[in-house]
Amino acid sequence: MLIDFIPDGSLYPFESRWFDSSVGRVHYIDEGAGPPLLFCHGAPTWSFLYRHIVKALRDRYRCIAVDHLGFGLSERPAGFGYTIAEHTAILGELIDHLRLDGFVLMGQDWGGPIGLGAVTARADRLRGIVLGNTLFWPIEAMANRAFSMIMSSRPMQRRILEENFLVERVLLAELGRKLTAAEADHYRAVQPTAEARRGLAMMPREIRAARPLLDQLARDAPVLLGDKPVLVVWGMRDMVFRPNACIPRIRESFADLDVVELPGARHFIQEHAPDAIAAAIAKRFP
């Protein structure tokens, strides 16, 4: 299943590109020239989330932002499970297809473990890491696990699929005042039907189901990536990925780490503070 939506060129002024992965057709953008930056989104977003950052940096960097399968303009392939492990494998295929070398990875939300999982096997090609409001270890907080259980229940799965709950009541509930009506519609339009939203519906389940992958990543990241320069950009008002719980754990894993606090930002930091994030990336990875 492909998504029949053409973004407004005034909001998303990028050329759509496509990669035929082993499973399905992946949409991405590849803008500018210079040191490569690879941007990975989480749920329930897509590469549109990075539009301001890409516009700010594409005069100095090669900016690549991917839509994971089931998200954005990427395909919804029959038989794809939409697990974090599967997304990680497909991202690795894209990195190899683009022959990325000396690149910086940015991951936010599920984009953190998906991105880090892909680059642990390609550490020699990785220049550095940017992490924002994410994690790469098993999710233990009771509130998060309760959210997973509730969102995985049959009534809530129905609301995710039939009412686009994660976009309407999670994403837009946080960002409603920051987005124009047209911008909000760009998040809605790429998840137009219940069938298109099956990838969204899997994400809450993965909070618990992805524990084996996250266990492995918690061991691998410090060993394989611990000497890479790391930038942490953190929305300090995020009530899910709380800074006091997450940032110390990240500090323990990486030897060369800078932290930029975004005081007014909540979870979707790319919408709250894109200019600050772009400036921090340019300063950390000139």
Coordinates of C-alpha atoms in Angstrom, one line a residue:
M1 CA 0.0 0.0 0.0
L2 CA 1.3 3.4 -1.0
I3 CA 0.2 6.8 0.3
D4 CA -1.5 9.1 -2.2
F5 CA -0.4 12.4 -0.8
I6 CA 1.7 15.1 -2.2
P7 CA 3.2 17.5 0.4
D8 CA 2.8 21.2 -0.1
G9 CA 6.1 22.5 -1.6
S10 CA 5.9 25.6 0.6
L11 CA 6.0 23.5 3.8
Y12 CA 8.1 20.6 2.6
P13 CA 10.3 22.0 -0.1
F14 CA 12.2 18.8 -0.8
E15 CA 12.5 16.3 -3.6
S16 CA 11.0 12.9 -2.8
R17 CA 13.4 10.0 -3.3
W18 CA 12.7 6.3 -3.1
F19 CA 14.6 3.2 -2.1
D20 CA 13.4 -0.3 -2.9
S21 CA 14.3 -2.1 0.3
S22 CA 14.1 -5.9 0.7
V23 CA 10.6 -5.5 2.1
G24 CA 9.0 -2.4 0.5
R25 CA 9.5 1.1 -0.9
V26 CA 11.1 3.6 1.5
H27 CA 10.6 7.3 1.0
Y28 CA 13.4 9.7 2.0
I29 CA 14.8 13.2 1.2
D30 CA 18.4 13.9 0.5
E31 CA 19.1 17.7 0.4
G32 CA 22.3 19.7 0.2
A33 CA 26.0 18.8 0.1
G34 CA 28.7 18.3 2.6
P35 CA 29.1 16.1 5.7
P36 CA 26.1 13.7 5.8
L37 CA 23.5 14.0 8.5
L38 CA 20.9 11.1 8.8
F39 CA 17.7 12.0 10.6
C40 CA 15.4 9.3 12.1
H41 CA 11.9 10.0 13.4
G42 CA 9.8 8.1 15.8
A43 CA 6.1 7.6 16.2
P44 CA 3.7 9.0 15.1
T45 CA 5.7 11.3 12.9
W46 CA 7.6 11.3 9.6
S47 CA 10.4 13.2 7.9
F48 CA 8.2 16.3 7.9
L49 CA 9.1 16.6 11.5
Y50 CA 12.7 17.6 10.5
R51 CA 11.7 20.1 7.8
H52 CA 12.9 23.2 9.7
I53 CA 16.2 21.6 10.7
V54 CA 16.9 20.4 7.1
K55 CA 16.2 23.8 5.7
A56 CA 18.5 25.4 8.2
L57 CA 21.4 23.0 7.6
R58 CA 21.3 22.0 3.9
D59 CA 23.5 24.8 2.9
R60 CA 26.4 23.2 4.8
Y61 CA 25.5 19.5 5.1
R62 CA 24.0 16.7 3.1
C63 CA 20.7 16.2 5.0
I64 CA 18.9 12.8 4.7
A65 CA 15.6 12.2 6.5
V66 CA 13.9 8.9 6.2
D67 CA 10.3 7.7 6.5
H68 CA 10.2 4.3 8.2
L69 CA 7.9 1.8 6.5
G70 CA 4.4 2.4 7.7
F71 CA 5.1 6.1 8.2
G72 CA 5.0 9.2 6.0
L73 CA 5.1 8.5 2.3
S74 CA 6.8 5.1 2.7
E75 CA 5.0 1.9 1.7
R76 CA 2.8 -0.2 4.0
P77 CA 4.1 -3.6 2.8
A78 CA 2.0 -6.8 3.1
G79 CA 3.5 -9.1 5.7
F80 CA 5.7 -6.5 7.3
G81 CA 5.6 -6.7 11.1
Y82 CA 6.6 -3.1 11.9
T83 CA 8.8 -4.1 14.8
I84 CA 11.7 -2.0 16.0
A85 CA 14.0 -4.8 14.9
E86 CA 12.6 -4.8 11.4
H87 CA 12.8 -1.0 11.1
T88 CA 16.4 -1.2 12.2
A89 CA 17.2 -3.7 9.5
I90 CA 15.6 -1.6 6.8
L91 CA 17.4 1.5 7.9
G92 CA 20.7 -0.4 7.7
E93 CA 19.8 -1.3 4.1
L94 CA 19.3 2.4 3.3
I95 CA 22.6 3.4 4.9
D96 CA 24.4 0.8 2.7
H97 CA 22.4 1.8 -0.4
L98 CA 23.5 5.4 0.0
R99 CA 27.0 4.4 0.9
L100 CA 27.1 6.7 3.8
D101 CA 30.5 7.3 5.4
G102 CA 31.6 9.8 8.0
F103 CA 27.9 10.6 8.8
V104 CA 26.2 11.9 11.9
L105 CA 23.0 10.1 13.0
M106 CA 20.2 11.9 14.8
G107 CA 17.5 9.9 16.5
Q108 CA 14.5 11.1 18.4
D109 CA 11.8 8.9 20.1
W110 CA 11.9 5.4 18.5
G111 CA 14.3 6.9 15.9
G112 CA 17.0 6.6 18.7
P113 CA 17.0 2.9 19.1
I114 CA 16.3 2.3 15.4
G115 CA 19.2 4.5 14.3
L116 CA 21.6 3.3 17.0
G117 CA 20.7 -0.3 16.2
A118 CA 21.5 0.2 12.5
V119 CA 24.9 2.0 13.2
T120 CA 26.3 -0.4 15.8
A121 CA 27.0 -2.7 12.9
R122 CA 28.5 0.2 10.9
A123 CA 30.4 2.0 13.7
D124 CA 33.5 2.5 11.5
R125 CA 31.5 4.7 9.1
L126 CA 29.8 6.8 11.8
R127 CA 31.2 10.2 12.7
G128 CA 28.9 11.1 15.6
I129 CA 25.5 10.9 17.2
V130 CA 22.7 13.3 18.1
L131 CA 20.1 12.1 20.6
G132 CA 17.0 13.9 21.5
N133 CA 14.3 12.7 23.9
T134 CA 14.9 9.0 23.3
L135 CA 16.5 6.0 24.9
F136 CA 18.4 2.8 23.9
W137 CA 17.7 0.5 26.9
P138 CA 14.6 -1.4 28.1
I139 CA 11.8 0.8 29.2
E140 CA 11.2 0.2 32.9
A141 CA 9.1 3.1 34.1
M142 CA 5.7 1.9 35.3
A143 CA 3.9 4.9 33.5
N144 CA 5.5 3.9 30.2
R145 CA 4.7 0.2 30.6
A146 CA 1.1 1.1 31.6
F147 CA 0.8 3.3 28.5
S148 CA 2.0 0.3 26.5
M149 CA -0.6 -2.0 28.0
I150 CA -3.4 0.5 27.6
M151 CA -2.5 1.4 24.0
S152 CA -2.2 -2.3 23.2
S153 CA -5.7 -3.1 24.4
R154 CA -8.3 -3.9 21.9
P155 CA -10.4 -0.7 22.5
M156 CA -7.3 1.5 22.1
Q157 CA -6.0 -0.4 19.2
R158 CA -9.3 0.3 17.5
R159 CA -9.0 4.0 18.3
I160 CA -5.5 4.1 16.9
L161 CA -6.6 2.5 13.7
E162 CA -10.0 4.0 13.2
E163 CA -9.6 7.5 14.8
N164 CA -5.9 8.1 14.2
F165 CA -5.6 8.5 18.0
L166 CA -1.8 8.8 18.2
V167 CA -1.7 11.7 15.7
E168 CA -4.9 13.5 16.9
R169 CA -4.6 13.0 20.7
V170 CA -0.9 12.6 21.3
L171 CA 1.0 14.6 18.6
L172 CA -1.5 17.3 17.9
A173 CA -2.5 17.6 21.5
E174 CA 1.1 18.7 22.3
L175 CA 1.7 20.7 19.1
G176 CA -1.7 22.1 18.3
R177 CA -0.8 25.7 19.1
K178 CA 2.6 25.6 17.4
L179 CA 1.3 24.2 14.0
T180 CA -0.7 25.9 11.3
A181 CA -3.8 24.0 10.1
A182 CA -1.9 23.0 7.0
E183 CA 1.1 21.7 9.0
A184 CA -1.3 19.7 11.2
D185 CA -2.9 18.3 8.1
H186 CA 0.5 17.1 6.9
Y187 CA 0.7 14.8 9.9
R188 CA -2.9 13.6 9.4
A189 CA -2.7 13.1 5.6
V190 CA 0.1 10.5 5.7
Q191 CA -2.0 8.2 7.9
P192 CA -5.3 8.4 6.0
T193 CA -6.9 5.1 6.8
A194 CA -7.0 2.3 9.3
E195 CA -5.0 0.1 7.0
A196 CA -2.4 2.7 6.6
R197 CA -2.0 3.0 10.4
R198 CA -1.0 -0.5 11.2
G199 CA 2.6 0.6 11.7
L200 CA 1.4 3.2 14.2
A201 CA -0.6 0.6 16.1
M202 CA 2.5 -1.5 16.6
M203 CA 4.6 1.2 18.3
P204 CA 3.0 1.1 21.8
R205 CA 3.3 -2.7 21.9
E206 CA 7.0 -2.5 21.1
I207 CA 7.6 -0.6 24.4
R208 CA 7.4 -4.1 26.0
A209 CA 8.0 -6.4 23.0
A210 CA 11.3 -4.8 21.9
R211 CA 12.9 -5.6 25.3
P212 CA 15.4 -8.2 23.8
L213 CA 16.6 -5.7 21.2
L214 CA 16.9 -2.9 23.7
D215 CA 18.7 -5.2 26.1
Q216 CA 21.2 -5.9 23.4
L217 CA 21.5 -2.3 22.4
A218 CA 22.1 -1.2 26.0
R219 CA 25.1 -3.5 25.9
D220 CA 26.3 -2.8 22.4
A221 CA 26.1 1.0 22.3
P222 CA 28.6 1.8 25.0
V223 CA 31.1 -0.8 23.6
L224 CA 30.8 -0.1 19.9
L225 CA 29.9 3.6 19.9
G226 CA 31.1 4.8 23.3
D227 CA 34.0 6.8 21.9
K228 CA 32.0 8.7 19.3
P229 CA 31.3 12.4 19.8
V230 CA 27.7 12.7 21.0
L231 CA 25.3 15.7 21.2
V232 CA 22.2 15.4 23.4
V233 CA 19.4 17.9 22.7
W234 CA 16.7 17.5 25.2
G235 CA 13.2 18.9 25.6
M236 CA 13.2 19.5 29.4
R237 CA 9.4 19.5 29.7
D238 CA 9.0 16.0 28.3
M239 CA 6.9 14.0 30.7
V240 CA 7.7 10.6 29.1
F241 CA 11.4 10.8 28.4
R242 CA 12.2 12.7 31.6
P243 CA 15.6 14.4 31.5
N244 CA 16.6 13.4 35.1
A245 CA 16.0 9.8 34.3
C246 CA 17.5 9.7 30.7
I247 CA 20.4 12.1 30.5
P248 CA 22.5 10.5 33.3
R249 CA 22.1 7.1 31.6
I250 CA 23.3 8.5 28.3
R251 CA 26.2 10.2 30.1
E252 CA 27.3 6.8 31.4
S253 CA 27.4 5.3 27.9
F254 CA 29.5 7.9 26.0
A255 CA 32.8 9.4 26.9
D256 CA 32.6 12.5 24.7
L257 CA 29.2 14.1 25.3
D258 CA 27.7 17.6 25.1
V259 CA 24.2 18.4 26.4
V260 CA 22.0 21.2 25.2
E261 CA 18.9 21.7 27.2
L262 CA 15.8 23.0 25.5
P263 CA 13.9 24.5 28.5
G264 CA 10.5 25.1 26.9
A265 CA 10.4 22.1 24.7
R266 CA 8.3 19.0 25.3
H267 CA 8.6 15.6 23.4
F268 CA 8.5 16.7 19.8
I269 CA 11.6 18.9 20.0
Q270 CA 12.0 19.4 16.3
E271 CA 8.8 21.4 16.3
H272 CA 9.5 23.2 19.5
A273 CA 13.1 24.3 19.0
P274 CA 14.4 23.6 15.5
D275 CA 16.7 26.6 15.3
A276 CA 18.4 25.7 18.6
I277 CA 18.8 22.1 17.5
A278 CA 20.3 23.1 14.1
A279 CA 22.7 25.6 15.8
A280 CA 23.8 22.9 18.2
I281 CA 24.5 20.4 15.5
A282 CA 26.5 22.9 13.4
K283 CA 28.5 23.8 16.5
R284 CA 29.2 20.2 17.6
F285 CA 29.9 18.8 14.1
P286 CA 31.4 21.7 12.1

